[in-house]
Short mmCIF file of C-alpha atoms and ligand atoms in Angstrom, two decimals:
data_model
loop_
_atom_site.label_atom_id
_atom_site.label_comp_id
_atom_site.label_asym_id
_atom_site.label_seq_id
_atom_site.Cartn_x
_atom_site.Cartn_y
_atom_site.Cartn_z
CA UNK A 98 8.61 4.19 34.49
CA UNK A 99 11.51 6.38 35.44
CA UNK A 100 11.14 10.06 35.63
CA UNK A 101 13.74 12.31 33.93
CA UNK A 102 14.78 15.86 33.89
CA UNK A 103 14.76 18.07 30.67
CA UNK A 104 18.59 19.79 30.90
CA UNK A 105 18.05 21.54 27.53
CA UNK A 106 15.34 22.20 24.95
CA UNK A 107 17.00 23.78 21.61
CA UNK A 108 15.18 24.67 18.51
CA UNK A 109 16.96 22.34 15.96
CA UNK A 110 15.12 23.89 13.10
CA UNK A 111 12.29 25.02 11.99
CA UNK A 112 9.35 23.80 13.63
CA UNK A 113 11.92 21.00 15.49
CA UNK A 114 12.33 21.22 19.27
CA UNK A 115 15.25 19.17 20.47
CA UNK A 116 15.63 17.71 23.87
CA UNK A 117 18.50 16.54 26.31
CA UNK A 118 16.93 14.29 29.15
CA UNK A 119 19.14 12.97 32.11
CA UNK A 120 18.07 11.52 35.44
CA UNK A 121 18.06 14.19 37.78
CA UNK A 122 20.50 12.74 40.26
CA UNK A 123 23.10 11.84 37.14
CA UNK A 124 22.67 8.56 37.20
CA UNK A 125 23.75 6.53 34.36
CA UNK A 126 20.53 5.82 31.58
CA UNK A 127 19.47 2.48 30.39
CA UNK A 128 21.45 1.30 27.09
CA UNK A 129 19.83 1.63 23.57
CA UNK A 130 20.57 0.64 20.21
CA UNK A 131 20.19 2.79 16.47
CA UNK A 132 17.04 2.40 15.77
CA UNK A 133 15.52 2.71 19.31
CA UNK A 134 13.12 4.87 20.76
CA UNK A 135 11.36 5.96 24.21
CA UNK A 136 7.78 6.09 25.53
CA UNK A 137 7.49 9.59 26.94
CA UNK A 138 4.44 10.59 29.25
CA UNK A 139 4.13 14.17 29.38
CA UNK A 140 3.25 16.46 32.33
CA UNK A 141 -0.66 16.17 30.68
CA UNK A 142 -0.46 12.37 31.12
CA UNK A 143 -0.51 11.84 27.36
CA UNK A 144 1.96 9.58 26.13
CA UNK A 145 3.77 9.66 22.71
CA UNK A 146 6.90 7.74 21.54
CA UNK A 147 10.19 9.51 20.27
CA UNK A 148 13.20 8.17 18.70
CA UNK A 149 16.53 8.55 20.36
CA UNK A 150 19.04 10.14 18.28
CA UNK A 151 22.20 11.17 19.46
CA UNK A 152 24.67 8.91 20.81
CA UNK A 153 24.18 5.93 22.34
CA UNK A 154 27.60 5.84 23.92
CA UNK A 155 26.86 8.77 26.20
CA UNK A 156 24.83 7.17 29.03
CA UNK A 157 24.24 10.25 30.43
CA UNK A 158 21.52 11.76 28.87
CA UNK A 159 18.93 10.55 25.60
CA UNK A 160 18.38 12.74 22.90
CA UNK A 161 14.99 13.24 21.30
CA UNK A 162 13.79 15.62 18.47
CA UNK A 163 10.06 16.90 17.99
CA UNK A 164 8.38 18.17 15.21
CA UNK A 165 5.40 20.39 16.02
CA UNK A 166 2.85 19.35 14.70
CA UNK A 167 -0.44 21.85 14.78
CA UNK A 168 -2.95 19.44 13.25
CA UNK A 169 -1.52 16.63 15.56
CA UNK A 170 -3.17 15.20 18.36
CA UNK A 171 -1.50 17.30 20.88
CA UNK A 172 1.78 15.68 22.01
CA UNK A 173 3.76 17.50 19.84
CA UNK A 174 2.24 21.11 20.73
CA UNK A 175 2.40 20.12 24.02
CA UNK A 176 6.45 19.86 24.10
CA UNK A 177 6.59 22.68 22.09
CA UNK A 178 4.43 24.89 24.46
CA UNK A 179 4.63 23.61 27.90
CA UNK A 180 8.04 21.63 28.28
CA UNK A 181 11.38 23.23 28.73
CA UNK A 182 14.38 22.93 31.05
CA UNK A 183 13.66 21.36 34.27
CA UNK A 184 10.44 19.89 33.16
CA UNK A 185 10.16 16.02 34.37
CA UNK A 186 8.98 13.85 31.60
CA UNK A 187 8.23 10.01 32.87
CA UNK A 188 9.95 7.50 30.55
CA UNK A 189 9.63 3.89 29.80
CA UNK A 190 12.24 2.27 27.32
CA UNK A 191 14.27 2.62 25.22
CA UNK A 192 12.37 -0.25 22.68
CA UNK A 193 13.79 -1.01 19.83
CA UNK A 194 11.27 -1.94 16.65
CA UNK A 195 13.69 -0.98 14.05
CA UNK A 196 17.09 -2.55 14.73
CA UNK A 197 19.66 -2.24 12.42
CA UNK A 198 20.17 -5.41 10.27
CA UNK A 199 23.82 -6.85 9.24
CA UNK A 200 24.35 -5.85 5.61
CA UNK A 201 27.31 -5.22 2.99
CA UNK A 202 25.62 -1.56 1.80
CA UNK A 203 22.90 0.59 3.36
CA UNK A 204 20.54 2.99 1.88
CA UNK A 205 18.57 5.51 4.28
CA UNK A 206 15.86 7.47 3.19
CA UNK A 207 14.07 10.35 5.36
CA UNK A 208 11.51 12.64 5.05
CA UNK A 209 11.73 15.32 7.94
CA UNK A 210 11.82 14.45 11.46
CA UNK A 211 11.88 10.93 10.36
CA UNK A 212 15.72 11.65 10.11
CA UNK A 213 15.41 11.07 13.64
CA UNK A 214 16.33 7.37 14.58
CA UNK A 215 18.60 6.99 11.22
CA UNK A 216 21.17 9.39 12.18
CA UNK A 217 22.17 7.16 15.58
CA UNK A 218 22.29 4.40 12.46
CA UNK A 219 24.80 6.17 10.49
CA UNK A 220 27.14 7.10 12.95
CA UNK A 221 27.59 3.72 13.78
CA UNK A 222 28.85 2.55 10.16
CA UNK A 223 31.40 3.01 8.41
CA UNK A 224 32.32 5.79 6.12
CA UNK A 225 31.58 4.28 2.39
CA UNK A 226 28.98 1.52 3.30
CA UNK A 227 25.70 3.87 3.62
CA UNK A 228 24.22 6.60 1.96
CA UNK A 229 21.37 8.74 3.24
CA UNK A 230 18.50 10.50 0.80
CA UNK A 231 17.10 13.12 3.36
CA UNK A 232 13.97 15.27 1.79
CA UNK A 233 12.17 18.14 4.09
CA UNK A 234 10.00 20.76 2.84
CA UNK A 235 12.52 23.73 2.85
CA UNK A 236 16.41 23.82 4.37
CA UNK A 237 15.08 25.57 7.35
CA UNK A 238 12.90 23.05 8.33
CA UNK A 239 15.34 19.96 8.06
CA UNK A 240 16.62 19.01 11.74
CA UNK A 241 20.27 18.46 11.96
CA UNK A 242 21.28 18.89 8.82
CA UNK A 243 24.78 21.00 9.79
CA UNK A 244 25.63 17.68 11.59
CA UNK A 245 25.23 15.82 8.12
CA UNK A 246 26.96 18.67 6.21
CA UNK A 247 30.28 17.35 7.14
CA UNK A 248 29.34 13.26 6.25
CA UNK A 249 30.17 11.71 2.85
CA UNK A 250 26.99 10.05 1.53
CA UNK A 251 24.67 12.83 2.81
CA UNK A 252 22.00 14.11 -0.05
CA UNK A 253 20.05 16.89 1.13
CA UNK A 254 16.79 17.67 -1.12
CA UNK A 255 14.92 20.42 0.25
CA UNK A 256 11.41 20.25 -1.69
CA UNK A 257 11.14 24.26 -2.16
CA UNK A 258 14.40 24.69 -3.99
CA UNK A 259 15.37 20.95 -5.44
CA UNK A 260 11.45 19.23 -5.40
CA UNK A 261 10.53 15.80 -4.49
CA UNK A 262 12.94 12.85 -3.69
CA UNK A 263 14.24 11.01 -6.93
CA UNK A 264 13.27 7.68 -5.81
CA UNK A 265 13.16 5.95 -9.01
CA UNK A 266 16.58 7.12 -9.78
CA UNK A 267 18.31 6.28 -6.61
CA UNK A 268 16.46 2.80 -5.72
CA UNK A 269 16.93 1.80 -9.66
CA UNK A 270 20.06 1.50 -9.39
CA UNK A 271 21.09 -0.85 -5.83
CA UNK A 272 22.17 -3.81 -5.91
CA UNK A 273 19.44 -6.39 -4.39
CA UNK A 274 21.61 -6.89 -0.74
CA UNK A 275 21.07 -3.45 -0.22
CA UNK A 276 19.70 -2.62 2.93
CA UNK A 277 17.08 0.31 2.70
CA UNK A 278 15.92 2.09 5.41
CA UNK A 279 12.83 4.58 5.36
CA UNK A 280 11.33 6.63 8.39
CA UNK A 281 9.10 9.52 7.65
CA UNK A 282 5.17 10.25 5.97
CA UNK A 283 3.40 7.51 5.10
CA UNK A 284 3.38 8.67 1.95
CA UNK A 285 7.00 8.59 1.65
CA UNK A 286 7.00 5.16 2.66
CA UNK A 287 4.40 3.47 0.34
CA UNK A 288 6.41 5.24 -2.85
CA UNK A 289 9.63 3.30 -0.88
CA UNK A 290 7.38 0.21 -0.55
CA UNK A 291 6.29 0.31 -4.39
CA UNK A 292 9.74 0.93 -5.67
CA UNK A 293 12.21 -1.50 -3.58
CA UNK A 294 11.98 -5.29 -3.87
CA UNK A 295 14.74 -5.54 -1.42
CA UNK A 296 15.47 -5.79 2.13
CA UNK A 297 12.91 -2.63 3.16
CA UNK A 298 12.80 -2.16 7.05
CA UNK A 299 9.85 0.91 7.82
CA UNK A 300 9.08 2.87 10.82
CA UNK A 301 5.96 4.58 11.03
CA UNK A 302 5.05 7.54 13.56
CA UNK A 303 1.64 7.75 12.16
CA UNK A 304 -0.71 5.20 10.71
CA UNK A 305 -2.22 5.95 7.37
CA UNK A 306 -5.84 6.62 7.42
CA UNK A 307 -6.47 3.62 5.62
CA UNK A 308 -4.68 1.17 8.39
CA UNK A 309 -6.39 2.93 10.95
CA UNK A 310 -9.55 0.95 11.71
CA UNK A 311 -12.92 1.99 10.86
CA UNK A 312 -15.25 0.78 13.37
CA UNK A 313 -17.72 -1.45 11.66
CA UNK A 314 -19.29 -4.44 12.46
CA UNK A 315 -20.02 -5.94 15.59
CA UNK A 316 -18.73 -9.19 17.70
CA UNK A 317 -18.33 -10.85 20.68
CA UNK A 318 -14.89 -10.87 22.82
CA UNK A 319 -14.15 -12.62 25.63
CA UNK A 320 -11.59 -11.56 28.16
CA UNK A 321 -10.53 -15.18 29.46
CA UNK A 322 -8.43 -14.02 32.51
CA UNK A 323 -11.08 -11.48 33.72
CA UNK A 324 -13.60 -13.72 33.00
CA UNK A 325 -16.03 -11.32 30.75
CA UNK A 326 -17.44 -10.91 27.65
CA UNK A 327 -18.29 -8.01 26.43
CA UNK A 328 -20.41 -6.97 22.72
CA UNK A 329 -17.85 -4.51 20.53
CA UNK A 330 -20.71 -2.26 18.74
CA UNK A 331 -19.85 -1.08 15.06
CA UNK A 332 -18.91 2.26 16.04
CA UNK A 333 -16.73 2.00 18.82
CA UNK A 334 -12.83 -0.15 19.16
CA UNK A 335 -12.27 -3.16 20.58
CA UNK A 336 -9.59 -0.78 23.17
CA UNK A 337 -12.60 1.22 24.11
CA UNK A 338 -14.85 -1.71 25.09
CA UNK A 339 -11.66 -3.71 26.94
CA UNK A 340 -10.61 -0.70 28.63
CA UNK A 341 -14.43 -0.21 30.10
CA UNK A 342 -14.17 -3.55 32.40
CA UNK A 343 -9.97 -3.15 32.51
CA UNK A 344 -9.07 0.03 32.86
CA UNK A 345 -5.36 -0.59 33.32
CA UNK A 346 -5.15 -2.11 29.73
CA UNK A 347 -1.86 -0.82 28.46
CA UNK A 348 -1.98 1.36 24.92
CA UNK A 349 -0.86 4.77 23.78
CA UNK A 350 -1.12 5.98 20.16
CA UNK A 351 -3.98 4.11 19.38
CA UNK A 352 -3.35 3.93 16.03
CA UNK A 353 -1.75 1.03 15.43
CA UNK A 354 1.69 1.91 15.25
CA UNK A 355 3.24 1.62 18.78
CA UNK A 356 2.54 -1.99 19.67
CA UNK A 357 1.56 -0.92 23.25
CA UNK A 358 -1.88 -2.71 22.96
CA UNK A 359 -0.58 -6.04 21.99
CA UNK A 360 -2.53 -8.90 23.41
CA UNK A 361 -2.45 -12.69 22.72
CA UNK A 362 -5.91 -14.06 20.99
CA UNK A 363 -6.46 -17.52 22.42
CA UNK A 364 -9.44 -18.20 19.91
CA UNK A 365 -10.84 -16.67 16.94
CA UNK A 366 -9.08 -14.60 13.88
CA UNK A 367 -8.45 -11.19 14.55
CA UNK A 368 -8.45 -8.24 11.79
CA UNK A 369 -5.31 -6.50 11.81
CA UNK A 370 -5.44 -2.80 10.61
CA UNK A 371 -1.84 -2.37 12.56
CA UNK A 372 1.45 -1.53 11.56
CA UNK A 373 3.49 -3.58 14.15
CA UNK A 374 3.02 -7.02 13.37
CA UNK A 375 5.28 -8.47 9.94
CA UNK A 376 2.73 -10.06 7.13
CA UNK A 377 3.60 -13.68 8.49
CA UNK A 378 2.67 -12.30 12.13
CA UNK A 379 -0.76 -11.37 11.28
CA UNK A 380 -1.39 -14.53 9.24
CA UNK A 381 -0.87 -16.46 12.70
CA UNK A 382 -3.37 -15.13 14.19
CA UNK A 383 -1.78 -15.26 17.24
CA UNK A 384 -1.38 -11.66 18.70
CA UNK A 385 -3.26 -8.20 17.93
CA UNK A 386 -3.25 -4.88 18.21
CA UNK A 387 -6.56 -4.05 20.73
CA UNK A 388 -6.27 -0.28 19.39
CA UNK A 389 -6.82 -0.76 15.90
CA UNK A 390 -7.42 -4.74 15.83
CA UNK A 391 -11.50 -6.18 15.28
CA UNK A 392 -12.86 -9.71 14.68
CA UNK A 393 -12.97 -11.20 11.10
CA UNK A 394 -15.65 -13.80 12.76
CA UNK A 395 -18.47 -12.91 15.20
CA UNK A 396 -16.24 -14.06 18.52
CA UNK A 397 -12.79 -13.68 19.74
CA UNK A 398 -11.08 -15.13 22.88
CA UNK A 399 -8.37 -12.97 24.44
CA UNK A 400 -5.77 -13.75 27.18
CA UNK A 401 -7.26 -10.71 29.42
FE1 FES B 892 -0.38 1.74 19.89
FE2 FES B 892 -2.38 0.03 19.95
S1 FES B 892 -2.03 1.64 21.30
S2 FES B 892 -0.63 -0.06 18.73
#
């Protein structure tokens, strides 16, 4: 993990703190990709992800915007509340789960801070081969948006004045090669999902209730490198029972979005509730997410 220096902290609308993070000696930052994101550890010790979104030519400091978030979990009012200039933030990354795919034409789709890792995306294109659909609840709150002002292809649709994103009207009529990109509520994304045939690449910052595993049902597991096994009780994760006999078991959202918790299964099938791994990944059987992730059978093996 490196540890870098907030030089600014900006309000970039309403309810959306930006931040400029360099290495506090200058040194030069790690290359990323549109798309990409860091792992950010705050001074609490809890860890959230953020996409970067300004530029990744300037290697001289990453840019990160942060919606608060009051019925959050507590990242989110934690940047908001406790982290300004000068604050040191440990980082890991950048990752990149959402890479931007070769295509002919691009559609991007956002719904409020999940403008966040398309606009690096965009600036990278050329003029006349994307278009961006970007929905927030008023003007105010939609990060940014004086940046877009000045782009051809931008569609603003604040809900209070212009209501919800016409998504049947804009995803009716693409051509098939289209390339559609959608960050932002889960709900957002499932209407996306339901609509588009097509080429449909997702990034979630949340799981939806329903992917987030309900503890039920109880198996075995054994931890083959450690040389344990340990009884997961309906009513508690399979994290919380590895993390008991290793505590330095990596994870962070815990939800089944960040992919922090992968682990390879060397025997048994694994329920997926996560929203890392493609369709095809999860059929293998191979990986899981420990967070989120149970048994379909009474025993699974894990390289642990
Ligand atoms: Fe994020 Fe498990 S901790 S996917």
């Amino acid at each position: 993990m490196s540890m870098l220096t907030v030089r600014s902290a900006v309000r970039e609308a309403e309810g959306v703190l930006g931040l400029l993070l360099a290495d506090p000696a200058g040194a030069e930052l790690a290359p990323w990709e549109p798309g990409a994101h860091l792992e950010v550890t705050l001074p609490s010790g809890t860890v959230r992800h953020y996409s970067l979104c300004g530029d990744p030519a300037d290697r001289s400091t990453y840019r990160l915007g942060v919606l608060r978030e009051p019925a959050g979990r507590g990242g989110s009012e934690e940047i908001h509340t406790a982290v300004g200039e000068g604050t040191v933030l440990g980082v890991r990354g950048p990752f990149n789960r959402f890479p931007l795919v070769p295509a002919e034409r691009y559609l991007f789709i956002a719904g409020g801070i999940g403008i966040t890792p398309l606009l690096p995306m965009i600036r990278s294109l050329p003029a006349g081969s994307w278009s961006l659909l970007y929905g927030g609840r008023s003007l105010a709150s939609m990060a940014y948006r004086e940046e877009l002002a000045g782009l051809r292809g931008v569609t603003l649709v604040p809900q209070d004045t212009a209501g919800p994103l016409d998504l049947d009207g804009v995803l009716g009529g693409l051509s098939a090669e289209t390339a559609v990109y959608c960050c932002g509520p889960e709900g957002l994304l499932r209407a996306v999902e339901e609509r588009w045939p097509g080429p449909l690449h997702t990034e979630r910052f949340g799981a939806a209730p329903s992917e987030v595993a309900t503890p039920s049902g109880a198996f075995e597991v054994e931890l083959r490198r450690t040389g344990r096994t340990l009884r997961v009780e309906p009513g508690r994760t399979l994290l919380d029972a590895v993390r008991e006999v290793v505590p330095g078991v990596a994870y962070s959202c815990e939800e089944g979005w960040c992919g922090t918790c992968e682990t390879k299964v060397i025997a048994g099938t694994p329920e997926h509730h996560d929203s890392v791994l493609s369709d095809e990944e999860k059929a293998s059987g191979t990986t899981m997410m420990l967070c989120v992730g149970r048994a379909c059978g009474p025993r699974l093996v894990l390289d642990l």
